[in-house]
mmCIF file with all atom_site columns, C-alpha atoms and ligand atoms in Angstrom:
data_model
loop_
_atom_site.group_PDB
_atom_site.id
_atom_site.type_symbol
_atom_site.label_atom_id
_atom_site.label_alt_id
_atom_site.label_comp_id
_atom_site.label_asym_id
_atom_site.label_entity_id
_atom_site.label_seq_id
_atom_site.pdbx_PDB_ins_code
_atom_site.Cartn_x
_atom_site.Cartn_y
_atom_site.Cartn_z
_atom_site.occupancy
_atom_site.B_iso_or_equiv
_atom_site.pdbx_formal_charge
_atom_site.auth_seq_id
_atom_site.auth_comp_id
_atom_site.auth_asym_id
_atom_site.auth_atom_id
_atom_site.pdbx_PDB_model_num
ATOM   1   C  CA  . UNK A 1 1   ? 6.354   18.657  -11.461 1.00 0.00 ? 1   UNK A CA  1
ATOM   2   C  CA  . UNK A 1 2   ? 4.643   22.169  -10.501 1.00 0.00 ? 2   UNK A CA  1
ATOM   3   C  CA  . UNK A 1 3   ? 3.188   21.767  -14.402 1.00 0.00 ? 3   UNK A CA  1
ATOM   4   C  CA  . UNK A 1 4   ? 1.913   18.298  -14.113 1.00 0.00 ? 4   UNK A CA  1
ATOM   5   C  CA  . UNK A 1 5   ? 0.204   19.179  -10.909 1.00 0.00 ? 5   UNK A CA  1
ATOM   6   C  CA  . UNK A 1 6   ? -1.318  22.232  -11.875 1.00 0.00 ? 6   UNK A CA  1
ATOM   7   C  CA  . UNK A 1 7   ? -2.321  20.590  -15.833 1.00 0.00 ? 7   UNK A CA  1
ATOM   8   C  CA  . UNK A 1 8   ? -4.230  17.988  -13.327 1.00 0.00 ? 8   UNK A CA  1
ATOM   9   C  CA  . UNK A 1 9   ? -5.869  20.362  -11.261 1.00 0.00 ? 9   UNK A CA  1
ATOM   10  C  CA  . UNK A 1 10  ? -7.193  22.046  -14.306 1.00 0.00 ? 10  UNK A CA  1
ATOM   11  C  CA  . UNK A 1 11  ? -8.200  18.959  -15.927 1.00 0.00 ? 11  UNK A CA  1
ATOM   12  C  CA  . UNK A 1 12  ? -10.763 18.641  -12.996 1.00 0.00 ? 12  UNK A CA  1
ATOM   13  C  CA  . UNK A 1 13  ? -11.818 22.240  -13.028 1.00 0.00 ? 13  UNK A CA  1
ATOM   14  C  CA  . UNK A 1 14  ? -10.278 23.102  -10.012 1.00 0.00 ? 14  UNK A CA  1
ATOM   15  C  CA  . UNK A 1 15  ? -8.698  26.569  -9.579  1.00 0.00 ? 15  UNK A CA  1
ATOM   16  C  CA  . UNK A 1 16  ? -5.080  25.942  -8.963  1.00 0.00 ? 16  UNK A CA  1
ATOM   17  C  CA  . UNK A 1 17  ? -4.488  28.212  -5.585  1.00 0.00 ? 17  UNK A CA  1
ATOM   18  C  CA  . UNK A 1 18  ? -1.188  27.653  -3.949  1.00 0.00 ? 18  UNK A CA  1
ATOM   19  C  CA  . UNK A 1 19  ? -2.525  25.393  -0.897  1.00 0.00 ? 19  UNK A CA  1
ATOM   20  C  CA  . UNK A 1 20  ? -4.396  23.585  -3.885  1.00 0.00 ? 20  UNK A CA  1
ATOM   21  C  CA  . UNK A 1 21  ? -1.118  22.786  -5.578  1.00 0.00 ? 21  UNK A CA  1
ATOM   22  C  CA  . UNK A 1 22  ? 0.829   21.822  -2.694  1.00 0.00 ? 22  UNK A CA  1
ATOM   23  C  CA  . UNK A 1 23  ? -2.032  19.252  -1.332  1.00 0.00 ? 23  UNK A CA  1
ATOM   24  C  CA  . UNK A 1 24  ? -2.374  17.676  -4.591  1.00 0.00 ? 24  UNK A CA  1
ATOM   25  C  CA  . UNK A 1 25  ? 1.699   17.447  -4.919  1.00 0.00 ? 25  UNK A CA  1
ATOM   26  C  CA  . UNK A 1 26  ? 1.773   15.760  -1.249  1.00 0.00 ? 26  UNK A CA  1
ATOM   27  C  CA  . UNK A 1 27  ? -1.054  13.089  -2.410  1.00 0.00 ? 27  UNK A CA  1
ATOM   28  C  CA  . UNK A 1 28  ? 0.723   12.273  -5.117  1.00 0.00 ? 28  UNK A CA  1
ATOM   29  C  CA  . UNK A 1 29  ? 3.616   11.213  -3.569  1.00 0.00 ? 29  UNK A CA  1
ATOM   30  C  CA  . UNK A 1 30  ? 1.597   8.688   -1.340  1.00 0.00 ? 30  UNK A CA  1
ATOM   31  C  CA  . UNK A 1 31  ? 0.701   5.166   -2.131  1.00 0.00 ? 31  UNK A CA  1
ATOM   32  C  CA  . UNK A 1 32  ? -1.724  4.885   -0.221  1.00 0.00 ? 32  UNK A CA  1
ATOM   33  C  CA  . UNK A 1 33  ? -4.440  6.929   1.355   1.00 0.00 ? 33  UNK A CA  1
ATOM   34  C  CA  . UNK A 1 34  ? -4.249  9.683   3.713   1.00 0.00 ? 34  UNK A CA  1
ATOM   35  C  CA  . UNK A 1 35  ? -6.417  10.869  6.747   1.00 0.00 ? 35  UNK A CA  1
ATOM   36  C  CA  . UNK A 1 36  ? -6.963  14.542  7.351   1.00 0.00 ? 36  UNK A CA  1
ATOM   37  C  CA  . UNK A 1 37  ? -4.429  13.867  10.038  1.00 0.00 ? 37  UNK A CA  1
ATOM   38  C  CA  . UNK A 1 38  ? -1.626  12.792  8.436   1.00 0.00 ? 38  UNK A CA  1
ATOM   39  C  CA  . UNK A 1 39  ? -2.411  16.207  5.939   1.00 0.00 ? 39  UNK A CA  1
ATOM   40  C  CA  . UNK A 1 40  ? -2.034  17.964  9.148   1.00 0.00 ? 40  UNK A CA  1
ATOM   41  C  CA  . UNK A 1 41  ? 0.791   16.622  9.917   1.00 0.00 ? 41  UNK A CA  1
ATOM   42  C  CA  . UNK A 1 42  ? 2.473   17.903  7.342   1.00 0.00 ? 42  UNK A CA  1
ATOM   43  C  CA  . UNK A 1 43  ? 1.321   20.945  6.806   1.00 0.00 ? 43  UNK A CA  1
ATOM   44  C  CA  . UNK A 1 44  ? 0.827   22.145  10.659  1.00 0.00 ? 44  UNK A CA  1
ATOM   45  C  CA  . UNK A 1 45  ? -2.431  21.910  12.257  1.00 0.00 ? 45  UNK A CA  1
ATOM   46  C  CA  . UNK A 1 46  ? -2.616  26.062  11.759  1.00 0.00 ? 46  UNK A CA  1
ATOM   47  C  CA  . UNK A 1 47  ? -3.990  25.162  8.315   1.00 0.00 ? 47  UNK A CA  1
ATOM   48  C  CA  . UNK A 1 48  ? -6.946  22.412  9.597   1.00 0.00 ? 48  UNK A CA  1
ATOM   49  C  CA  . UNK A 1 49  ? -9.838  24.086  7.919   1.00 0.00 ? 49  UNK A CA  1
ATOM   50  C  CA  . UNK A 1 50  ? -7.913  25.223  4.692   1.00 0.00 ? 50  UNK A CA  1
ATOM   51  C  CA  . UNK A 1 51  ? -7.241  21.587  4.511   1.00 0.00 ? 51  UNK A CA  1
ATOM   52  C  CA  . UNK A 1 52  ? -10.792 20.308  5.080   1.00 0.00 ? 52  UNK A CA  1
ATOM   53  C  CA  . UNK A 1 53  ? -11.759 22.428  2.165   1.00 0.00 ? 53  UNK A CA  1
ATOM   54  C  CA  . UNK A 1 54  ? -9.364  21.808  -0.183  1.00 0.00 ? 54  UNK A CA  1
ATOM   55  C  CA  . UNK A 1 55  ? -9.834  17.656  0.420   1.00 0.00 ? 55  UNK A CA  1
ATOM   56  C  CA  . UNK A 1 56  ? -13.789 18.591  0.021   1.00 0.00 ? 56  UNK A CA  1
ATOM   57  C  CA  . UNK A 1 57  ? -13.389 20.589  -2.880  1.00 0.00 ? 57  UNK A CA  1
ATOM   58  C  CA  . UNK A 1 58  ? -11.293 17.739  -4.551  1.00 0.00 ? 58  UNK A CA  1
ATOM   59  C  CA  . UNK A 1 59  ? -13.716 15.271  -3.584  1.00 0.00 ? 59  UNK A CA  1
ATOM   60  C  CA  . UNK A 1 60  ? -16.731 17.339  -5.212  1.00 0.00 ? 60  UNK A CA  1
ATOM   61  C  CA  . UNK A 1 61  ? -14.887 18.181  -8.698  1.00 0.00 ? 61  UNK A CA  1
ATOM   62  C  CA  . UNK A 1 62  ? -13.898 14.071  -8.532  1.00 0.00 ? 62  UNK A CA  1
ATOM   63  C  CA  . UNK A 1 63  ? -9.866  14.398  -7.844  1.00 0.00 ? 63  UNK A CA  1
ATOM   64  C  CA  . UNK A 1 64  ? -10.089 12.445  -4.675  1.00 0.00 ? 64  UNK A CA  1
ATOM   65  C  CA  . UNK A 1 65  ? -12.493 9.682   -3.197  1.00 0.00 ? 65  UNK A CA  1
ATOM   66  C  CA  . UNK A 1 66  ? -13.387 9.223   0.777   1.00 0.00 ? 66  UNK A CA  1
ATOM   67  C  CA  . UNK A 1 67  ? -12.968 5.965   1.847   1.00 0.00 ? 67  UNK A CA  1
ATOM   68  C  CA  . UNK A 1 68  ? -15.009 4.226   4.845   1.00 0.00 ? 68  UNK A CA  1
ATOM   69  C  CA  . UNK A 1 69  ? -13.203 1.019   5.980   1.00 0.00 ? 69  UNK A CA  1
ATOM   70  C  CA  . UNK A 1 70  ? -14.998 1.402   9.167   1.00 0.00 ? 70  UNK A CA  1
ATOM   71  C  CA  . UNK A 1 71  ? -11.976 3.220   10.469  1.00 0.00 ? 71  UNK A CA  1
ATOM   72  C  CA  . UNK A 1 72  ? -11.399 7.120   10.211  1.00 0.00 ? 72  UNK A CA  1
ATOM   73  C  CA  . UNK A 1 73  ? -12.477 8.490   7.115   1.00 0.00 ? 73  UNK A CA  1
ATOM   74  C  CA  . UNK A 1 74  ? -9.282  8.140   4.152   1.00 0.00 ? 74  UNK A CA  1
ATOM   75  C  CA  . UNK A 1 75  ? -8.659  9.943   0.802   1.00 0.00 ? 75  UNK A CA  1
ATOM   76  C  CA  . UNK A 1 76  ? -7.289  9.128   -2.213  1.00 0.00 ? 76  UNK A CA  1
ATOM   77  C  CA  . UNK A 1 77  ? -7.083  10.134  -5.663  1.00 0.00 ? 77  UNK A CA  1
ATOM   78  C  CA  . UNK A 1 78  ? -9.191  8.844   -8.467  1.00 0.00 ? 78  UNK A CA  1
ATOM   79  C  CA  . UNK A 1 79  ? -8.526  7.873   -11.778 1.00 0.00 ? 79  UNK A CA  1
ATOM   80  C  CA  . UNK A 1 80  ? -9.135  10.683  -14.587 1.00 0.00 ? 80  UNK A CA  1
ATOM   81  C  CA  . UNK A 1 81  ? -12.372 9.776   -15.395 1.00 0.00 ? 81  UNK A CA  1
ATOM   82  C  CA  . UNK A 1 82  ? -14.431 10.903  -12.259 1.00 0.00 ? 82  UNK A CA  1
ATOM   83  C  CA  . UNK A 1 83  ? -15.542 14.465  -12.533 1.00 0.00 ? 83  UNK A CA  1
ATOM   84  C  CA  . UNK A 1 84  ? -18.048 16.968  -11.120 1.00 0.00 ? 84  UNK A CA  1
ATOM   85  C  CA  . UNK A 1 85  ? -20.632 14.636  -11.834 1.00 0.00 ? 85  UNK A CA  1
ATOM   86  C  CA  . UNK A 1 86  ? -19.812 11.462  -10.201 1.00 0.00 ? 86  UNK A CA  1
ATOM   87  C  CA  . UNK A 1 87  ? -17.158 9.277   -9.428  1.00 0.00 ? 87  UNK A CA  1
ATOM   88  C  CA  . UNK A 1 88  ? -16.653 6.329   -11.553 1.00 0.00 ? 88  UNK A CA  1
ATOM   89  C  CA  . UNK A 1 89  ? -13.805 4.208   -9.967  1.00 0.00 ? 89  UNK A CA  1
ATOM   90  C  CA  . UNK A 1 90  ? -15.295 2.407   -7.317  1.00 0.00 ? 90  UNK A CA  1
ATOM   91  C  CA  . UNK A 1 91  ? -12.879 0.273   -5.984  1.00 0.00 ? 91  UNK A CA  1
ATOM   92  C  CA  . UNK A 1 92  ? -12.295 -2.663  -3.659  1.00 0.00 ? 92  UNK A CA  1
ATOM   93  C  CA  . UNK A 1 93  ? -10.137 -0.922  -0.490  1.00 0.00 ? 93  UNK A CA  1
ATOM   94  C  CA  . UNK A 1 94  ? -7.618  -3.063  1.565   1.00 0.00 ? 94  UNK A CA  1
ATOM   95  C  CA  . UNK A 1 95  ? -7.202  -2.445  5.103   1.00 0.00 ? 95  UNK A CA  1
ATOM   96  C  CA  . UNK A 1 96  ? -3.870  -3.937  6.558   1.00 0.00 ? 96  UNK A CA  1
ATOM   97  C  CA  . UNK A 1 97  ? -3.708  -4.941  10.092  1.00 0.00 ? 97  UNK A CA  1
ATOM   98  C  CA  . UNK A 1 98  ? -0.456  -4.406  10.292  1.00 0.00 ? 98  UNK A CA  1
ATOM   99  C  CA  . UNK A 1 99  ? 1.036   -1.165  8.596   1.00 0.00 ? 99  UNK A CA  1
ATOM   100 C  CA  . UNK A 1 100 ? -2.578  -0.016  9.191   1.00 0.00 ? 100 UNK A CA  1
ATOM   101 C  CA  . UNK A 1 101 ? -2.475  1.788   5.805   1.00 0.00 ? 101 UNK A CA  1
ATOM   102 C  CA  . UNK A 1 102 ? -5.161  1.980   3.295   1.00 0.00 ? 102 UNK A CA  1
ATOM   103 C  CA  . UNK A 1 103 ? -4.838  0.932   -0.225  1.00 0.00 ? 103 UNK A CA  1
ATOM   104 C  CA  . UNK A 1 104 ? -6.758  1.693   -3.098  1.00 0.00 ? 104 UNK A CA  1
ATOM   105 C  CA  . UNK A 1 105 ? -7.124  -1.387  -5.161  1.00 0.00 ? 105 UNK A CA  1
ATOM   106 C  CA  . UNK A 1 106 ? -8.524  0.359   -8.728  1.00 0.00 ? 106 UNK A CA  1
ATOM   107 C  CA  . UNK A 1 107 ? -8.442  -3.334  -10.611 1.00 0.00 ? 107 UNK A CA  1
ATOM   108 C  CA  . UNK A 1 108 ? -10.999 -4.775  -8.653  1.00 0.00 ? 108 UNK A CA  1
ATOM   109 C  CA  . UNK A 1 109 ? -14.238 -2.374  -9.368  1.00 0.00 ? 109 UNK A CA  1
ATOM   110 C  CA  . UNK A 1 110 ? -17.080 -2.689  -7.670  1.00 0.00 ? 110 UNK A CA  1
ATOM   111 C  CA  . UNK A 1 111 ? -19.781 -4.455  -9.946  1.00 0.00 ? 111 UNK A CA  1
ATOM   112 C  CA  . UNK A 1 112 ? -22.980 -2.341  -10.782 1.00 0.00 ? 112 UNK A CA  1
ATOM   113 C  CA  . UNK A 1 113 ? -25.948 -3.679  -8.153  1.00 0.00 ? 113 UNK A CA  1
ATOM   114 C  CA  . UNK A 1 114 ? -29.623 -4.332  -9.369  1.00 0.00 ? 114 UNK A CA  1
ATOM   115 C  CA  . UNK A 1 115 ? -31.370 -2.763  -6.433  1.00 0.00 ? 115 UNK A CA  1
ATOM   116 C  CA  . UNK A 1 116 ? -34.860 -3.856  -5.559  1.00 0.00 ? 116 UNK A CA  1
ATOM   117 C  CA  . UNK A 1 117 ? -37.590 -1.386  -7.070  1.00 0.00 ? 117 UNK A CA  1
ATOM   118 C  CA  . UNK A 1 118 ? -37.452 1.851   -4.904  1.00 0.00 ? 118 UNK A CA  1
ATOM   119 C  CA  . UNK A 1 119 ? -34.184 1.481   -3.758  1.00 0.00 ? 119 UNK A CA  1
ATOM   120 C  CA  . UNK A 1 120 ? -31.382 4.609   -4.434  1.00 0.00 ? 120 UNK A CA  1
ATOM   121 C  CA  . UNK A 1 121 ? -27.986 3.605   -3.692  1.00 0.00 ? 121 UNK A CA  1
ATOM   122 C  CA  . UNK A 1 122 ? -26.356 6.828   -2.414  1.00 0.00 ? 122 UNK A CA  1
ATOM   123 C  CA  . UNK A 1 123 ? -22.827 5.326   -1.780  1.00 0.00 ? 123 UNK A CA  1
ATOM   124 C  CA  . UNK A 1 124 ? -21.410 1.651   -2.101  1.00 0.00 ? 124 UNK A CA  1
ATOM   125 C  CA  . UNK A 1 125 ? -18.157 -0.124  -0.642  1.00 0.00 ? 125 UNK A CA  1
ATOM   126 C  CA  . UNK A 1 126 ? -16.652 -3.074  -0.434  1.00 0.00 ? 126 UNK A CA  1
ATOM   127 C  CA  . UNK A 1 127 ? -13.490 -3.172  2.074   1.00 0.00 ? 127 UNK A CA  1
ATOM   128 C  CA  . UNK A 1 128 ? -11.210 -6.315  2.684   1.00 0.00 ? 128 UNK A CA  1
ATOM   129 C  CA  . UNK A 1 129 ? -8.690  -5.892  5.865   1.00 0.00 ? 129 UNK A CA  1
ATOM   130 C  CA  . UNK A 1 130 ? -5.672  -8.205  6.082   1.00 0.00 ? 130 UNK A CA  1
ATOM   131 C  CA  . UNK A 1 131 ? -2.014  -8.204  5.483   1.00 0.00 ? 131 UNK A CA  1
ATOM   132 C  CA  . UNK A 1 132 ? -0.457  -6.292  3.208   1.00 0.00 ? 132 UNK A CA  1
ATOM   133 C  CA  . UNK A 1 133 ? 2.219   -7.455  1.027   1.00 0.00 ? 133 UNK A CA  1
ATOM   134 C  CA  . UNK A 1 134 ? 4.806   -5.203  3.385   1.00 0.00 ? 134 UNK A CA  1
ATOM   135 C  CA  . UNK A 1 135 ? 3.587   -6.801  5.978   1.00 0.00 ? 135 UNK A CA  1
ATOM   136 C  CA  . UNK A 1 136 ? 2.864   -10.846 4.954   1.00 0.00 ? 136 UNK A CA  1
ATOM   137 C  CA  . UNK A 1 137 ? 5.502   -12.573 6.272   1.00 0.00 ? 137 UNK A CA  1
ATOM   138 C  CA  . UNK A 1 138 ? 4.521   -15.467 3.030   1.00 0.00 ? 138 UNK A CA  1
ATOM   139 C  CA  . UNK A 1 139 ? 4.483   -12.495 0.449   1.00 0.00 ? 139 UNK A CA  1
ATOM   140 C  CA  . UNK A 1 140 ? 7.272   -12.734 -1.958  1.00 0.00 ? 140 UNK A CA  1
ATOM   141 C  CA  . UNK A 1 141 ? 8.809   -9.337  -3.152  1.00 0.00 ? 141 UNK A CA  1
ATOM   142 C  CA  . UNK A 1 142 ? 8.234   -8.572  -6.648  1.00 0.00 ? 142 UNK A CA  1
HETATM 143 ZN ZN1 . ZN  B 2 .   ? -13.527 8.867   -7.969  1.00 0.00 ? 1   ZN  B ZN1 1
HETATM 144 ZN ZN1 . ZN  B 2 .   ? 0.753   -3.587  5.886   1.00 0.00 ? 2   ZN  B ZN1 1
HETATM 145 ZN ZN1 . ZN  B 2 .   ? -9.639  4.051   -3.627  1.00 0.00 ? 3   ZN  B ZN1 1
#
């Protein structure tokens, strides 16, 4: 596991430091995406800032994407091809009402948008809230 983590971590150019590794390890084991307070959580609020940085530094070198649902800002990771210069996986995110809990949906990308002449987009999301299938009471399991 420590080898996987680390080979990713160097895919993206990232130094592997020890709070590097162990943030990365902990995201990996989610399935869906995580606040800066649930990182806290785990870790113990005495490493906040570390924390902060690390999730920035991931989210610069194109490890991790933020995600604003309108709610608190969310992480998760991205698929291999985002790097230093630019993420690539822009993805439809689904907010459940119940659970509460953020998930990526990387199948349904986010079509490139013809902007009118003059227009920059700087950032670009598309957010659906509902019921998960945890939490549909019609879902069936799969
Ligand atoms: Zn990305
Ligand atoms: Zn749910
Ligand atoms: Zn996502």
């Amino acid at each position: 596991m420590a080898d996987v983590v680390e080979s990713i971590l160097k895919a993206k150019q990232i130094a592997p430091t020890a709070m590097r590794l162990l943030v990365l390890e902990f995201l990996l084991e989610q399935k869906t995406a995580v606040t800066l307070t649930n990182l806290e959580k785990d870790f113990g609020p005495a490493d906040r800032i570390t924390l902060y940085r690390t999730i920035k530094t991931f989210e610069k070198k194109g490890l991790v994407h933020a995600i604003k649902d309108g709610t608190i800002a969310k992480y998760a990771l991205c698929d291999v091809d985002c790097n230093e210069d630019g993420h690539t996986d822009t993805h439809v995110h689904f907010w459940c009402t119940g659970c509460k809990k953020t998930f990526c949906l990387p199948k349904l990308k986010i079509p490139k948008v013809e902007m009118p002449s003059g227009f920059t987009i700087q950032d670009i999301s598309l957010n659906a809230h509902g019921l998960c299938n945890s939490c549909n009471p019609d879902a069936t399991m799969q």
